[in-house]
Structure formats: structure tokens, C-alpha cells
Amino acid sequence: MAIRMIRQDGDEILKKKSKEVDVIDDKVKELIKDMIDTMHKYDGVGLAAVQVGILKRIVVIDLYEEGKEPYIFINPEIIETKGEQEVDEGCLSFPNKYARIIRPKEVKLRALNEKGEQIEIIGQDLLAQAMCHEVDHLNGVVFVEKIIPGTLETVTQEQKQEKKDNRKNK
Ligand code: NI
């Protein structure tokens, strides 16, 4: 288990586009493990490899649902979206910032799993939101660029603790 350093707001790497993964080798598998550990350590629901400084198209998501393993998406692509939802959003790279944002209500995502098999998953609500947020990271886009104007707030550690349940970081 290794916790990696999360790149923070202002780090230029967050604006860079990540590259497709060609081979899922041991190094990639170790990175995925570390990403999951790092996401869990900081109570995140999602993490993109770029957030730990690696420009590879890899995303992990965990909604902390009973008995469900974290999602691992390699080279993810959003192939269809449906509807809209207005939600609170945060990001592990912007630790105290939250804002309102409009995301699709439903997302169909195609990716490779850890074994290199192609998978398609339909996500709704929080999963759809997280899929969009993380795929944005792979394209060098951070959530603050997409928020509803005037809704960005900075919260203190205390407020954050109170709001932990309904405001998860990605
Ligand atoms: Ni994020």
C-alpha cells in the first residue's frame, strides 16, 4: 500500500491531457492500487491518475456501496449521456472548494478493466457525476471551469466535517 501525493490546484499538470494506456503491465497495476489507496485515504469518491502526477488515462471511482469493489476504468470514454442533474461537487485537488454544477443524469461509459477487457457501464446520479468529473481530469479539465457562476465556496475544515456525507470529493 502506498499513498501518493495529490497534485493541488495551481499545479500545471492538472491542465494536461493524459495519454492512452497501451499495455496493462505491473507498473500500471501498482499505480491503480496506489490510486485506490490514495482515494480511500482522503475519502474521495474518485481519482484520476493525473491527480497523482501520472498522465495516463486511468480512473478509479468508489461510491462506498456495501459489498462493491471500486470501479477501475482504463482509457474511459463517455459514449452517451442522458438528462441533467444539478449537484454539489468537490475535488481532491481543490480540498476546500465546492460548487454547484450541472452534470448528465445518466452516462454510458466504455473502458478497459484491469484485465484489458472492454466493458460498458451505465452510471446514474453520483456515479454519472463522478464518471464525468474523472474523464474531464484526463482531458485537462477541472470542475471549477464548469461550475454554475457564483456558486464556488471555500469551506473550513469544521464545515467540511459536517458536510462530509453529502459532499464527496472527486
Ligand atoms: Ni477531481
PDB file of C-alpha atoms and ligand atoms in Angstrom:
ATOM      1  CA  MET A   1       0.000   0.000   0.000  1.00  0.00           C
ATOM      2  CA  ALA A   2       1.328   3.365  -0.962  1.00  0.00           C
ATOM      3  CA  ILE A   3      -0.307   6.713  -0.619  1.00  0.00           C
ATOM      4  CA  ARG A   4       0.688   9.065  -3.408  1.00  0.00           C
ATOM      5  CA  MET A   5       0.862  12.832  -3.210  1.00  0.00           C
ATOM      6  CA  ILE A   6      -2.203  14.521  -4.656  1.00  0.00           C
ATOM      7  CA  ARG A   7      -1.460  17.382  -7.006  1.00  0.00           C
ATOM      8  CA  GLN A   8      -3.231  20.538  -5.927  1.00  0.00           C
ATOM      9  CA  ASP A   9      -4.898  23.499  -7.586  1.00  0.00           C
ATOM     10  CA  GLY A  10      -2.268  25.586  -9.368  1.00  0.00           C
ATOM     11  CA  ASP A  11      -0.181  22.565 -10.428  1.00  0.00           C
ATOM     12  CA  GLU A  12       0.178  22.827 -14.203  1.00  0.00           C
ATOM     13  CA  ILE A  13      -0.058  19.065 -14.671  1.00  0.00           C
ATOM     14  CA  LEU A  14      -3.803  19.237 -13.920  1.00  0.00           C
ATOM     15  CA  LYS A  15      -4.280  21.110 -17.212  1.00  0.00           C
ATOM     16  CA  LYS A  16      -2.512  18.462 -19.296  1.00  0.00           C
ATOM     17  CA  LYS A  17      -4.157  15.805 -21.393  1.00  0.00           C
ATOM     18  CA  SER A  18      -3.436  12.231 -20.292  1.00  0.00           C
ATOM     19  CA  LYS A  19      -2.268   9.536 -22.705  1.00  0.00           C
ATOM     20  CA  GLU A  20      -3.941   6.253 -23.588  1.00  0.00           C
ATOM     21  CA  VAL A  21      -2.655   3.161 -21.809  1.00  0.00           C
ATOM     22  CA  ASP A  22      -1.212   0.657 -24.338  1.00  0.00           C
ATOM     23  CA  VAL A  23      -0.148  -2.129 -22.024  1.00  0.00           C
ATOM     24  CA  ILE A  24      -1.579  -3.002 -18.626  1.00  0.00           C
ATOM     25  CA  ASP A  25       1.694  -4.093 -17.038  1.00  0.00           C
ATOM     26  CA  ASP A  26       2.738  -4.457 -13.401  1.00  0.00           C
ATOM     27  CA  LYS A  27       3.588  -0.779 -13.190  1.00  0.00           C
ATOM     28  CA  VAL A  28       0.075   0.185 -14.277  1.00  0.00           C
ATOM     29  CA  LYS A  29      -1.434  -2.313 -11.834  1.00  0.00           C
ATOM     30  CA  GLU A  30       0.649  -0.897  -8.999  1.00  0.00           C
ATOM     31  CA  LEU A  31      -0.433   2.609  -9.949  1.00  0.00           C
ATOM     32  CA  ILE A  32      -4.093   1.543  -9.852  1.00  0.00           C
ATOM     33  CA  LYS A  33      -3.643   0.003  -6.389  1.00  0.00           C
ATOM     34  CA  ASP A  34      -1.967   3.145  -5.118  1.00  0.00           C
ATOM     35  CA  MET A  35      -4.699   5.311  -6.647  1.00  0.00           C
ATOM     36  CA  ILE A  36      -7.374   3.313  -4.810  1.00  0.00           C
ATOM     37  CA  ASP A  37      -5.441   3.551  -1.518  1.00  0.00           C
ATOM     38  CA  THR A  38      -4.938   7.286  -2.002  1.00  0.00           C
ATOM     39  CA  MET A  39      -8.611   7.865  -2.856  1.00  0.00           C
ATOM     40  CA  HIS A  40      -9.684   5.936   0.249  1.00  0.00           C
ATOM     41  CA  LYS A  41      -7.155   7.690   2.484  1.00  0.00           C
ATOM     42  CA  TYR A  42      -8.650  11.076   1.592  1.00  0.00           C
ATOM     43  CA  ASP A  43     -12.301   9.904   1.493  1.00  0.00           C
ATOM     44  CA  GLY A  44     -12.640  10.609  -2.198  1.00  0.00           C
ATOM     45  CA  VAL A  45     -15.209   9.019  -4.482  1.00  0.00           C
ATOM     46  CA  GLY A  46     -12.941   9.257  -7.485  1.00  0.00           C
ATOM     47  CA  LEU A  47      -9.378   9.874  -8.568  1.00  0.00           C
ATOM     48  CA  ALA A  48      -7.686  10.267 -11.941  1.00  0.00           C
ATOM     49  CA  ALA A  49      -4.037   9.277 -12.470  1.00  0.00           C
ATOM     50  CA  VAL A  50      -3.113  12.858 -13.371  1.00  0.00           C
ATOM     51  CA  GLN A  51      -4.037  13.833  -9.810  1.00  0.00           C
ATOM     52  CA  VAL A  52      -1.104  11.764  -8.579  1.00  0.00           C
ATOM     53  CA  GLY A  53       1.122  13.183 -11.303  1.00  0.00           C
ATOM     54  CA  ILE A  54       0.837  10.403 -13.900  1.00  0.00           C
ATOM     55  CA  LEU A  55      -0.511  11.379 -17.329  1.00  0.00           C
ATOM     56  CA  LYS A  56      -2.201   8.065 -18.103  1.00  0.00           C
ATOM     57  CA  ARG A  57      -5.891   7.624 -18.897  1.00  0.00           C
ATOM     58  CA  ILE A  58      -6.787   5.745 -15.716  1.00  0.00           C
ATOM     59  CA  VAL A  59      -9.611   6.493 -13.295  1.00  0.00           C
ATOM     60  CA  VAL A  60     -10.823   4.892 -10.089  1.00  0.00           C
ATOM     61  CA  ILE A  61     -14.223   5.524  -8.512  1.00  0.00           C
ATOM     62  CA  ASP A  62     -15.697   4.237  -5.258  1.00  0.00           C
ATOM     63  CA  LEU A  63     -19.190   5.110  -4.064  1.00  0.00           C
ATOM     64  CA  TYR A  64     -18.618   3.095  -0.861  1.00  0.00           C
ATOM     65  CA  GLU A  65     -21.614   0.866  -1.509  1.00  0.00           C
ATOM     66  CA  GLU A  66     -21.832  -2.245   0.631  1.00  0.00           C
ATOM     67  CA  GLY A  67     -20.016  -5.178  -0.929  1.00  0.00           C
ATOM     68  CA  LYS A  68     -18.934  -3.324  -4.075  1.00  0.00           C
ATOM     69  CA  GLU A  69     -15.344  -3.083  -5.224  1.00  0.00           C
ATOM     70  CA  PRO A  70     -14.046   0.235  -6.575  1.00  0.00           C
ATOM     71  CA  TYR A  71     -14.550   0.834 -10.290  1.00  0.00           C
ATOM     72  CA  ILE A  72     -11.363   0.802 -12.375  1.00  0.00           C
ATOM     73  CA  PHE A  73     -11.568   2.420 -15.793  1.00  0.00           C
ATOM     74  CA  ILE A  74      -8.653   2.388 -18.217  1.00  0.00           C
ATOM     75  CA  ASN A  75      -8.935   4.577 -21.345  1.00  0.00           C
ATOM     76  CA  PRO A  76     -12.522   5.513 -20.435  1.00  0.00           C
ATOM     77  CA  GLU A  77     -14.778   7.158 -22.980  1.00  0.00           C
ATOM     78  CA  ILE A  78     -18.210   8.609 -22.418  1.00  0.00           C
ATOM     79  CA  ILE A  79     -20.279   7.328 -25.309  1.00  0.00           C
ATOM     80  CA  GLU A  80     -23.745   8.534 -24.336  1.00  0.00           C
ATOM     81  CA  THR A  81     -25.347  10.889 -21.836  1.00  0.00           C
ATOM     82  CA  LYS A  82     -28.958  11.407 -20.803  1.00  0.00           C
ATOM     83  CA  GLY A  83     -30.699  14.140 -18.852  1.00  0.00           C
ATOM     84  CA  GLU A  84     -29.281  16.608 -16.402  1.00  0.00           C
ATOM     85  CA  GLN A  85     -28.745  16.961 -12.663  1.00  0.00           C
ATOM     86  CA  GLU A  86     -27.652  19.981 -10.648  1.00  0.00           C
ATOM     87  CA  VAL A  87     -25.311  18.818  -7.904  1.00  0.00           C
ATOM     88  CA  ASP A  88     -22.653  19.858  -5.404  1.00  0.00           C
ATOM     89  CA  GLU A  89     -19.175  18.997  -6.494  1.00  0.00           C
ATOM     90  CA  GLY A  90     -15.710  18.974  -4.998  1.00  0.00           C
ATOM     91  CA  CYS A  91     -12.300  17.589  -5.955  1.00  0.00           C
ATOM     92  CA  LEU A  92      -9.360  16.132  -4.046  1.00  0.00           C
ATOM     93  CA  SER A  93      -7.126  18.581  -5.917  1.00  0.00           C
ATOM     94  CA  PHE A  94      -9.212  21.520  -4.590  1.00  0.00           C
ATOM     95  CA  PRO A  95      -9.540  20.385  -0.963  1.00  0.00           C
ATOM     96  CA  ASN A  96     -11.765  23.130   0.453  1.00  0.00           C
ATOM     97  CA  LYS A  97     -13.685  24.218  -2.612  1.00  0.00           C
ATOM     98  CA  TYR A  98     -17.215  23.233  -3.548  1.00  0.00           C
ATOM     99  CA  ALA A  99     -19.646  24.492  -6.141  1.00  0.00           C
ATOM    100  CA  ARG A 100     -22.887  23.716  -7.925  1.00  0.00           C
ATOM    101  CA  ILE A 101     -22.541  22.152 -11.321  1.00  0.00           C
ATOM    102  CA  ILE A 102     -24.769  20.648 -13.994  1.00  0.00           C
ATOM    103  CA  ARG A 103     -23.854  17.101 -14.951  1.00  0.00           C
ATOM    104  CA  PRO A 104     -25.685  14.486 -17.004  1.00  0.00           C
ATOM    105  CA  LYS A 105     -28.129  12.339 -15.022  1.00  0.00           C
ATOM    106  CA  GLU A 106     -27.010   9.192 -16.810  1.00  0.00           C
ATOM    107  CA  VAL A 107     -23.777   8.287 -18.556  1.00  0.00           C
ATOM    108  CA  LYS A 108     -22.767   5.301 -20.641  1.00  0.00           C
ATOM    109  CA  LEU A 109     -19.044   4.742 -20.330  1.00  0.00           C
ATOM    110  CA  ARG A 110     -16.794   2.385 -22.275  1.00  0.00           C
ATOM    111  CA  ALA A 111     -13.390   1.447 -20.878  1.00  0.00           C
ATOM    112  CA  LEU A 112     -10.956  -1.373 -20.321  1.00  0.00           C
ATOM    113  CA  ASN A 113     -10.882  -3.122 -16.979  1.00  0.00           C
ATOM    114  CA  GLU A 114      -7.697  -4.196 -15.214  1.00  0.00           C
ATOM    115  CA  LYS A 115      -7.588  -7.398 -17.293  1.00  0.00           C
ATOM    116  CA  GLY A 116      -7.717  -5.400 -20.511  1.00  0.00           C
ATOM    117  CA  GLU A 117     -11.286  -6.460 -21.303  1.00  0.00           C
ATOM    118  CA  GLN A 118     -13.650  -3.925 -22.813  1.00  0.00           C
ATOM    119  CA  ILE A 119     -16.525  -3.041 -20.531  1.00  0.00           C
ATOM    120  CA  GLU A 120     -19.546  -0.776 -20.809  1.00  0.00           C
ATOM    121  CA  ILE A 121     -21.203   0.605 -17.716  1.00  0.00           C
ATOM    122  CA  ILE A 122     -24.230   2.811 -17.305  1.00  0.00           C
ATOM    123  CA  GLY A 123     -23.927   5.155 -14.346  1.00  0.00           C
ATOM    124  CA  GLN A 124     -26.656   7.286 -12.857  1.00  0.00           C
ATOM    125  CA  ASP A 125     -26.683  10.131 -10.332  1.00  0.00           C
ATOM    126  CA  LEU A 126     -23.441  10.198  -8.280  1.00  0.00           C
ATOM    127  CA  LEU A 127     -21.760   7.571 -10.468  1.00  0.00           C
ATOM    128  CA  ALA A 128     -22.613   9.555 -13.618  1.00  0.00           C
ATOM    129  CA  GLN A 129     -21.290  12.714 -11.966  1.00  0.00           C
ATOM    130  CA  ALA A 130     -18.057  11.011 -10.904  1.00  0.00           C
ATOM    131  CA  MET A 131     -17.519   9.470 -14.359  1.00  0.00           C
ATOM    132  CA  CYS A 132     -17.812  12.910 -15.979  1.00  0.00           C
ATOM    133  CA  HIS A 133     -15.596  14.589 -13.387  1.00  0.00           C
ATOM    134  CA  GLU A 134     -12.829  11.993 -13.780  1.00  0.00           C
ATOM    135  CA  VAL A 135     -12.922  11.848 -17.588  1.00  0.00           C
ATOM    136  CA  ASP A 136     -12.660  15.654 -17.536  1.00  0.00           C
ATOM    137  CA  HIS A 137      -9.449  15.289 -15.493  1.00  0.00           C
ATOM    138  CA  LEU A 138      -7.993  13.062 -18.223  1.00  0.00           C
ATOM    139  CA  ASN A 139      -8.645  15.873 -20.695  1.00  0.00           C
ATOM    140  CA  GLY A 140      -7.007  18.502 -18.500  1.00  0.00           C
ATOM    141  CA  VAL A 141     -10.321  19.961 -17.379  1.00  0.00           C
ATOM    142  CA  VAL A 142     -11.021  20.707 -13.713  1.00  0.00           C
ATOM    143  CA  PHE A 143     -14.504  21.162 -12.264  1.00  0.00           C
ATOM    144  CA  VAL A 144     -14.118  24.851 -11.391  1.00  0.00           C
ATOM    145  CA  GLU A 145     -14.101  25.616 -15.127  1.00  0.00           C
ATOM    146  CA  LYS A 146     -17.624  24.215 -15.495  1.00  0.00           C
ATOM    147  CA  ILE A 147     -19.466  25.376 -12.397  1.00  0.00           C
ATOM    148  CA  ILE A 148     -22.590  27.478 -12.194  1.00  0.00           C
ATOM    149  CA  PRO A 149     -21.198  31.020 -11.892  1.00  0.00           C
ATOM    150  CA  GLY A 150     -21.212  32.465  -8.395  1.00  0.00           C
ATOM    151  CA  THR A 151     -21.600  29.122  -6.592  1.00  0.00           C
ATOM    152  CA  LEU A 152     -17.962  28.444  -5.664  1.00  0.00           C
ATOM    153  CA  GLU A 153     -17.439  28.378  -1.919  1.00  0.00           C
ATOM    154  CA  THR A 154     -14.462  27.760   0.280  1.00  0.00           C
ATOM    155  CA  VAL A 155     -15.254  25.816   3.431  1.00  0.00           C
ATOM    156  CA  THR A 156     -13.294  25.393   6.653  1.00  0.00           C
ATOM    157  CA  GLN A 157     -12.168  22.016   7.963  1.00  0.00           C
ATOM    158  CA  GLU A 158     -15.013  22.135  10.509  1.00  0.00           C
ATOM    159  CA  GLN A 159     -17.722  22.825   7.959  1.00  0.00           C
ATOM    160  CA  LYS A 160     -16.181  20.146   5.808  1.00  0.00           C
ATOM    161  CA  GLN A 161     -16.569  17.562   8.543  1.00  0.00           C
ATOM    162  CA  GLU A 162     -20.257  18.447   8.897  1.00  0.00           C
ATOM    163  CA  LYS A 163     -20.853  18.247   5.205  1.00  0.00           C
ATOM    164  CA  LYS A 164     -18.798  15.150   4.621  1.00  0.00           C
ATOM    165  CA  ASP A 165     -21.760  12.927   3.966  1.00  0.00           C
ATOM    166  CA  ASN A 166     -23.356  14.916   1.219  1.00  0.00           C
ATOM    167  CA  ARG A 167     -20.292  16.449  -0.360  1.00  0.00           C
ATOM    168  CA  LYS A 168     -17.824  13.926  -1.613  1.00  0.00           C
ATOM    169  CA  ASN A 169     -14.584  14.859  -3.322  1.00  0.00           C
ATOM    170  CA  LYS A 170     -13.516  13.522  -6.643  1.00  0.00           C
TER     171      LYS A 170
HETATM  172 NI    NI B   1     -11.179  15.863  -9.174  1.00  0.00          NI
END
